[in-house]
Coordinates of C-alpha atoms and ligand atoms in Angstrom, one line a residue:
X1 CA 0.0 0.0 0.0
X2 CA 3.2 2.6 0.5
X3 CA 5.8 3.5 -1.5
X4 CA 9.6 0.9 -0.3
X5 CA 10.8 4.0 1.0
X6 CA 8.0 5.9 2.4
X7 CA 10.2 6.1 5.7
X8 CA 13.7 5.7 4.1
X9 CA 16.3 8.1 6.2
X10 CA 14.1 7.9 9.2
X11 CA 14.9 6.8 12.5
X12 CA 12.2 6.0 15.1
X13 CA 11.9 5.4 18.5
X14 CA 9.1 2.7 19.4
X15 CA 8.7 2.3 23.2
X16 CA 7.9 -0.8 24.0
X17 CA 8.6 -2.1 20.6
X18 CA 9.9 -5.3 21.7
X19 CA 6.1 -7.1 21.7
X20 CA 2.5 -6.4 20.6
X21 CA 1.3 -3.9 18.8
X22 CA 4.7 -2.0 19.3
X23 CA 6.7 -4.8 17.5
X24 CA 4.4 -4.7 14.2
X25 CA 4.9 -1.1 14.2
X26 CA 8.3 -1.4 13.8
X27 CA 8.3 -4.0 11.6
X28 CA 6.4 -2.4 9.4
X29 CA 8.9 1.2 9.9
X30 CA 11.6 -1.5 9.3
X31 CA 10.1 -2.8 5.9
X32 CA 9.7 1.0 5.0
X33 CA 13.4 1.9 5.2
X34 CA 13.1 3.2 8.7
X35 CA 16.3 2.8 11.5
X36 CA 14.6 1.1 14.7
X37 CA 15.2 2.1 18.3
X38 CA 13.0 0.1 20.7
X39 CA 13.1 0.1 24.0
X40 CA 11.5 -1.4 27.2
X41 CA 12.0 -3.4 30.6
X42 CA 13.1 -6.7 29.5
X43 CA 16.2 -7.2 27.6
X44 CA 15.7 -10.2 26.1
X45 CA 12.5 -9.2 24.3
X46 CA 14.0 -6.7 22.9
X47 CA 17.7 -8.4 21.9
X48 CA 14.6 -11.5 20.3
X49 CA 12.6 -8.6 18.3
X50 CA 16.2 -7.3 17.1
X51 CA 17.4 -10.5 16.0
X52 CA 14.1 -11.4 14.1
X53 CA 14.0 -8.4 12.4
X54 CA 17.6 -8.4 11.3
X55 CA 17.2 -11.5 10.0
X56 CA 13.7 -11.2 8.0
X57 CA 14.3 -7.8 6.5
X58 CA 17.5 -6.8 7.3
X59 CA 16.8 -3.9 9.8
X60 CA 19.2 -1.7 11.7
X61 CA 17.6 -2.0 14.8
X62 CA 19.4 -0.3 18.5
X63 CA 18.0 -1.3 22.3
X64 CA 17.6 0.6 24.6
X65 CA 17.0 -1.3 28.5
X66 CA 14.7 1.6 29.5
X67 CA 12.0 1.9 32.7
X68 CA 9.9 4.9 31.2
X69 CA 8.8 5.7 34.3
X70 CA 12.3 6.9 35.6
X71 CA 13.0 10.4 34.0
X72 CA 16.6 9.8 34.6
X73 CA 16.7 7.0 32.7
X74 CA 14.5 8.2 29.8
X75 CA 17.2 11.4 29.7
X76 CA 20.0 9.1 29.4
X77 CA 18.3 7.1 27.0
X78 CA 17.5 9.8 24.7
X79 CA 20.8 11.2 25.1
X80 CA 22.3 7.9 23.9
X81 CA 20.5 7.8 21.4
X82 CA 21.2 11.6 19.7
X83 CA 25.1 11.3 20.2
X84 CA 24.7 9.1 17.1
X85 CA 22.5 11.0 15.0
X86 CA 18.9 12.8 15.1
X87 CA 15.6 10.7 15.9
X88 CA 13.0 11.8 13.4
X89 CA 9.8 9.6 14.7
X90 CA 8.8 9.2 18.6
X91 CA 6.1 6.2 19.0
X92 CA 4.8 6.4 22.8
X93 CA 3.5 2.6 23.2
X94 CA 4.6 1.6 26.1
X95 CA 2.0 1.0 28.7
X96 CA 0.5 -1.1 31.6
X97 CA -3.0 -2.2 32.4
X98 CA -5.3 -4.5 34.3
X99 CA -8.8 -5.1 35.1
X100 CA -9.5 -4.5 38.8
X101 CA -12.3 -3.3 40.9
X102 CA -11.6 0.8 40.9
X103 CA -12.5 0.5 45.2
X104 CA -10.0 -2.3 45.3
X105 CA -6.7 -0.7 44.2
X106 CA -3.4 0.3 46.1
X107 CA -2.1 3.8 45.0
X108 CA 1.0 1.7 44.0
X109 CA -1.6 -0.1 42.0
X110 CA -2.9 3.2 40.3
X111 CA 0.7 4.8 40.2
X112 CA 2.5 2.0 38.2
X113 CA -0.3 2.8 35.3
X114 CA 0.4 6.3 35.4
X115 CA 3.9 6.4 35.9
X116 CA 4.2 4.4 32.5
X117 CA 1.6 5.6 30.3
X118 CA 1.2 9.2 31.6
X119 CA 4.2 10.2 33.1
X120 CA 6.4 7.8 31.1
X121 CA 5.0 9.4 27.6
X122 CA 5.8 13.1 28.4
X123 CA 9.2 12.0 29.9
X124 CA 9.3 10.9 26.3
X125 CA 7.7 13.5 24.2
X126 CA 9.3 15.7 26.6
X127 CA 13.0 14.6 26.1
X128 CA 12.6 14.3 22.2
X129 CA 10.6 17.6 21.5
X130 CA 13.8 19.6 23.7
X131 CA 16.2 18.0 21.4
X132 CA 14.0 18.9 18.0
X133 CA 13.5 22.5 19.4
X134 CA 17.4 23.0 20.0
X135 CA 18.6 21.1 16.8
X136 CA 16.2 23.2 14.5
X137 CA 15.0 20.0 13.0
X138 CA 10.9 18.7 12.5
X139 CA 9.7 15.6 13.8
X140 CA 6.2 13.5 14.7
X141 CA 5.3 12.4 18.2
X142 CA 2.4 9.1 17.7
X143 CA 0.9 8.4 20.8
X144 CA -0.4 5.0 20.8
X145 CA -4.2 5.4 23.4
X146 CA -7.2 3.6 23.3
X147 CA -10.1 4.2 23.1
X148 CA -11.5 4.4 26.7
X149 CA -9.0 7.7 26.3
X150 CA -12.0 9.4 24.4
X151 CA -15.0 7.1 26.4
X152 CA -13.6 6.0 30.0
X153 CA -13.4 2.0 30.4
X154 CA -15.3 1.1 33.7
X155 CA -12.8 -1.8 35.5
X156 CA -9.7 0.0 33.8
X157 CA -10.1 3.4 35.5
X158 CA -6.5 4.0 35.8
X159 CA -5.2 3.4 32.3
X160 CA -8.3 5.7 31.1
X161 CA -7.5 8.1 33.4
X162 CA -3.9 7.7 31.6
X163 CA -4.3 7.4 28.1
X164 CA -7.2 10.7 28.3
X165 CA -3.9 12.6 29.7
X166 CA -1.8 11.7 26.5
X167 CA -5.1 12.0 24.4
X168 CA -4.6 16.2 25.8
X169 CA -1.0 16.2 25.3
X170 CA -1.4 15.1 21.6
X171 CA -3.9 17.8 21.1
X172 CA -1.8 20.3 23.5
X173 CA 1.7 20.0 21.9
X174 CA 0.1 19.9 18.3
X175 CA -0.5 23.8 19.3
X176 CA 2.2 24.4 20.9
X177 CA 4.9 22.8 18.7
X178 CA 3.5 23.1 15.2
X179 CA 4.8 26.4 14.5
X180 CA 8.2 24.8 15.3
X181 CA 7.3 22.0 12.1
X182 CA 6.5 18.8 15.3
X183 CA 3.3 16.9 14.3
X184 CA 1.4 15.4 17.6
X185 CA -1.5 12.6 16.8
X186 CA -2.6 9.6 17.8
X187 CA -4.3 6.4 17.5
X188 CA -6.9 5.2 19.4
X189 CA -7.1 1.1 18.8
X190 CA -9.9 -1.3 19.9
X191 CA -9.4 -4.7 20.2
X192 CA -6.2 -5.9 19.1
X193 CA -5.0 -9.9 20.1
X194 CA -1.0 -9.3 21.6
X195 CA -0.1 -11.2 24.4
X196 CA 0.1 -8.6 26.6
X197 CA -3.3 -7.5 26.2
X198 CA -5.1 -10.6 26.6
X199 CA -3.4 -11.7 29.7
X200 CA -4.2 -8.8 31.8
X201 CA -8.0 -7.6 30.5
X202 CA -9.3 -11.2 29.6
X203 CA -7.4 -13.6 31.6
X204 CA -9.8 -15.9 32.3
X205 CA -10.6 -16.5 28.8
X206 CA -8.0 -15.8 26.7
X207 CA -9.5 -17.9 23.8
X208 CA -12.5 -15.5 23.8
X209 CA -10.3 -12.1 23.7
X210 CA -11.2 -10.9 20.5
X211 CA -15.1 -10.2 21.6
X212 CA -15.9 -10.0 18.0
X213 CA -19.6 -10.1 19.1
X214 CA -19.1 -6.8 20.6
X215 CA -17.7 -5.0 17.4
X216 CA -19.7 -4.1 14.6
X217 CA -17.0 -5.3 11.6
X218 CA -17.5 -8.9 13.8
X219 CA -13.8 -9.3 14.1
X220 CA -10.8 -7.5 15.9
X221 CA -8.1 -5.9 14.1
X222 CA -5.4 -7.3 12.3
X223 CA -1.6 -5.9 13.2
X224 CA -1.5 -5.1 9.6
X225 CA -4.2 -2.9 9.8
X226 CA -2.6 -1.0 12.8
X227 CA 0.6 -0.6 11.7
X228 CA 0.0 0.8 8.3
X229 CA -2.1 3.5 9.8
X230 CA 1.1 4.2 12.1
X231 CA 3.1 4.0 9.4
X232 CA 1.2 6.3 7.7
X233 CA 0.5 9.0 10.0
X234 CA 4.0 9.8 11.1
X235 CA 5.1 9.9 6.7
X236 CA 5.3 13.2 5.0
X237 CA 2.4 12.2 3.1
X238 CA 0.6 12.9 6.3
X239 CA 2.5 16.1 6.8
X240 CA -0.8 18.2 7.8
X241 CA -2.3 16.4 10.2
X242 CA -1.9 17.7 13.6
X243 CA -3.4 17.0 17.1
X244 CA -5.7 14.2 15.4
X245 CA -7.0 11.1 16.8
X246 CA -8.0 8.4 14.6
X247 CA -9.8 5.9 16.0
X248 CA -9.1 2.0 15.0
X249 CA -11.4 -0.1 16.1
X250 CA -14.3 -1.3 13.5
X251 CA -16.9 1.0 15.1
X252 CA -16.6 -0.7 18.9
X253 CA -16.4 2.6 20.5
X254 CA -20.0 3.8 18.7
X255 CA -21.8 0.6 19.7
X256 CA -22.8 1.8 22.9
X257 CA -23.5 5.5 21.7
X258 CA -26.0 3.9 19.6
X259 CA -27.9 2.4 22.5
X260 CA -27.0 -1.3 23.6
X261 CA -31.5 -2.3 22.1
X262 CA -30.0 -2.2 19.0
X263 CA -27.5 -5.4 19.7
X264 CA -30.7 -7.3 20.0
X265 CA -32.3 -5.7 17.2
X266 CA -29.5 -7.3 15.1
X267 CA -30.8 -10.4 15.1
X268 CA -34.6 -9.7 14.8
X269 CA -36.0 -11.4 11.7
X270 CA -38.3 -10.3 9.2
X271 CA -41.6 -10.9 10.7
X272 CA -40.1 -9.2 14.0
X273 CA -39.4 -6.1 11.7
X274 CA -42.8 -6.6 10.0
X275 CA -44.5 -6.5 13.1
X276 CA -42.8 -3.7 14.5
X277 CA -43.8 -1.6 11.2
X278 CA -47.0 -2.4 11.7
X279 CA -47.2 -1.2 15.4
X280 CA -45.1 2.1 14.7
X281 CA -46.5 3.2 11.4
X282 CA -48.5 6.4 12.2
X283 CA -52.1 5.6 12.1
Ligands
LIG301 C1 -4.7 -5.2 41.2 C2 -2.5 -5.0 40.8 C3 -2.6 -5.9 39.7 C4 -3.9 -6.4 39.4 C5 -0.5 -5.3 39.9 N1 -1.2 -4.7 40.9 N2 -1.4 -6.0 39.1 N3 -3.5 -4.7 41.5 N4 -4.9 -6.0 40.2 N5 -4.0 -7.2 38.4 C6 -0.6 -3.9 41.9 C7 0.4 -4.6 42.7 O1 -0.2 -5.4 43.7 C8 1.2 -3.4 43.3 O2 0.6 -2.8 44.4 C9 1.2 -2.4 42.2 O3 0.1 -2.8 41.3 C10 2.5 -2.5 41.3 O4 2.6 -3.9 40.9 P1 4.0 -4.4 40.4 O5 3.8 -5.8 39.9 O6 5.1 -4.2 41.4 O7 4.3 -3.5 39.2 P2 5.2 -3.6 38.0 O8 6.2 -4.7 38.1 O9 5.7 -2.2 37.8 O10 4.2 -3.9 36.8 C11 3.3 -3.0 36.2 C12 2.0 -3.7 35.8 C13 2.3 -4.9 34.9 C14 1.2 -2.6 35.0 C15 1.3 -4.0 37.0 O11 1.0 -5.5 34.6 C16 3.0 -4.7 33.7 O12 4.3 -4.6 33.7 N6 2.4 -4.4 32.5 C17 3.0 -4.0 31.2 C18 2.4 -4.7 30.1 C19 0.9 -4.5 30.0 O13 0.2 -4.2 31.0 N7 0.4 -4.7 28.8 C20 -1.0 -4.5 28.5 C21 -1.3 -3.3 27.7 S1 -2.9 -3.5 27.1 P3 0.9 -3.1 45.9 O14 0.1 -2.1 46.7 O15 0.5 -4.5 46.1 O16 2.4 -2.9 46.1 C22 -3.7 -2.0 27.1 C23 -5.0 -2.2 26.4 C24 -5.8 -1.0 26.6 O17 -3.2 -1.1 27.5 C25 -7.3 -1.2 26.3 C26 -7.7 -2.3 25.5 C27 -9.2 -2.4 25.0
LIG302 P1 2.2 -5.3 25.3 O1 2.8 -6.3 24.3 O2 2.1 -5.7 26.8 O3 3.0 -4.0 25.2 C1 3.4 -3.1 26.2 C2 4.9 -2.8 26.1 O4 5.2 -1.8 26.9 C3 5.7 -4.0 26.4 O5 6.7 -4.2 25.4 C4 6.4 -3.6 27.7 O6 7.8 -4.1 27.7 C5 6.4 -2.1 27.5 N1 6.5 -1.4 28.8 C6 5.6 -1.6 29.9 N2 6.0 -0.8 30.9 C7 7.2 -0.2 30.5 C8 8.0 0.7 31.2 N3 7.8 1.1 32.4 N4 9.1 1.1 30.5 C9 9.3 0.8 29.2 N5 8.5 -0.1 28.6 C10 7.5 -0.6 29.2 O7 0.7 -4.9 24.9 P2 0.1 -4.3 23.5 O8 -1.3 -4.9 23.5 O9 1.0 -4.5 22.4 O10 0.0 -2.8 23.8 C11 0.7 -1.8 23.1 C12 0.0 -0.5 23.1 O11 -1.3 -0.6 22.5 C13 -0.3 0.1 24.5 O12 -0.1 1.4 24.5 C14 -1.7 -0.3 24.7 O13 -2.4 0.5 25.6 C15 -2.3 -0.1 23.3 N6 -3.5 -0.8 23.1 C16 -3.6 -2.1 22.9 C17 -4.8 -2.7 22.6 C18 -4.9 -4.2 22.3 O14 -6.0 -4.6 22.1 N7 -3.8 -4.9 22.3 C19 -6.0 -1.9 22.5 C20 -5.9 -0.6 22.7 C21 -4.6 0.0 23.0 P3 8.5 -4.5 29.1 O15 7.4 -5.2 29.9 O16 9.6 -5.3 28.7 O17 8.9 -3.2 29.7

């Protein structure tokens, strides 16, 4: 669907590019000529997703053993990384989440999901958007959310509370460093199988993650489907938009703003509907 090179002489930072969703986004950057930087918690995902990608398309890929939530670290990291040449793309992906009962949780419970998504991203954006600033140069901040970012997620309270904070700071920096030639946006997925994902928000039944039934396309998304968008949005050929959040998620999200009768009415047969006309045709 892209040109070889769409991202040819770019280098990217993926955080938490070493599994999920993360990892097909750089894969697919990889396939599109861009240098990888991924970085996360444990090592040996990352030194796996390196070698794999090496191997199947030949990428230049650099780890980075990073805790996002330490500011210190991300600093060092980033300053690593620019002693060897400009980063031109920032992916914030990196997150944590878990269903709970809101009454039931620690404040180190609620803490360690927003010292990774919330805190953690703007150590990020943070750290990159100082560097573009000084050096002169543009660049694109994606912010990976979801969509209880836009709609709340009852159960999941703190990563909503989270990812609606990044959901500003797209929209925020978009203002305030567009004049300097920084794009901000954002995705917003729905359901997406990773690993990761299924073992903390459907652990019981990790068979039955996908919850098709609940999505109006009657299927979840395809990596694919994800990381083209990404791929997309952070190319020149998306060079105007700023501060946008596309939402990925075969029209989950608007299933409940269209009022949860009409799941029911979805399998109604023709004499239901027949009878219905009958009884709300004016008479
Ligand atoms: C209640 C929990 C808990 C749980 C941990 N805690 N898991 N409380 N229910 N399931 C509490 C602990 O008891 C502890 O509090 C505190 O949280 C910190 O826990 P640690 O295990 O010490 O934290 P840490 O090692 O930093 O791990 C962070 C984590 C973990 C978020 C808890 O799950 C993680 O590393 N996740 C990263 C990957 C991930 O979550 N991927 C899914 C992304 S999916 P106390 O008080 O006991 O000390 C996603 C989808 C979005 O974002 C929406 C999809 C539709
Ligand atoms: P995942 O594989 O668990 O991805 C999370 C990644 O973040 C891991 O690589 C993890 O690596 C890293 N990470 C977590 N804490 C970190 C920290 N403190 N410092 C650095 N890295 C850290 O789950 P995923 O499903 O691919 O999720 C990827 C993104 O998509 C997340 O932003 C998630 O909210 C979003 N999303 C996913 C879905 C879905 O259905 N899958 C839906 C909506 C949104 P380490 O543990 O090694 O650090």
């Amino acid at each position: 669907m892209f040109q070889d090179d769409l991202l040819k002489g770019k280098r990217a930072l993926i955080t938490g590019g070493g599994t999920g969703l993360g990892k097909s986004i750089g894969r697919r950057y990889a396939e599109l000529g861009a240098d990888l930087i991924i970085c996360g918690r444990r090592v040996e995902k990352l030194q796996e997703t390196k070698e794999v990608f090496q191997r199947d398309i030949g990428a230049t890929v650099t780890i980075h053993q990073c805790d996002i939530r330490d500011p210190d670290a991300v600093e060092a990291m980033m300053s690593d990384i620019w002693s060897s040449g400009s980063l031109d793309i920032l992916v914030n992906n990196a997150a944590g989440n878990f269903i709970a009962q809101t009454k039931d949780l620690s404040h180190r419970a609620i803490d360690a999901i927003l010292g990774i998504v919330l805190h953690g991203s703007a150590y990020c954006a943070v750290a990159c958007g100082r560097r573009w600033i000084e050096a002169n140069r543009p660049g694109v901040i994606l912010n990976i959310l979801t969509t209880s970012a836009l709609y709340g997620a009852a159960f999941q309270v703190p990563s909503a509370m989270a990812k609606a904070g990044v959901a500003s700071m797209t929209r925020s920096l978009a203002v305030e460093w567009g004049p300097k030639g920084i794009r901000s946006v954002a995705i917003a997925p729905g359901p997406f199988p990773t690993e990761g994902a299924g073992s903390r928000l459907r652990p019981d039944d990790l068979d039955d993650f996908p919850m098709a039934d609940d999505i109006p396309l009657r299927r979840v998304g395809e990596h694919s489907e994800l990381s083209n968008l990404a791929a997309f949005l952070v190319s020149e050929e998306a060079g105007f938009i700023n501060g946008e959040i596309v939402v990925i998620d075969g029209g989950k999200s608007l299933q409940g703003v269209n009022g949860s009768a009409t799941q029911s009415m979805q399998n109604w047969d023709d004499t239901k509907w027949a009878s219905i006309a009958e009884k709300t045709r004016g008479r």
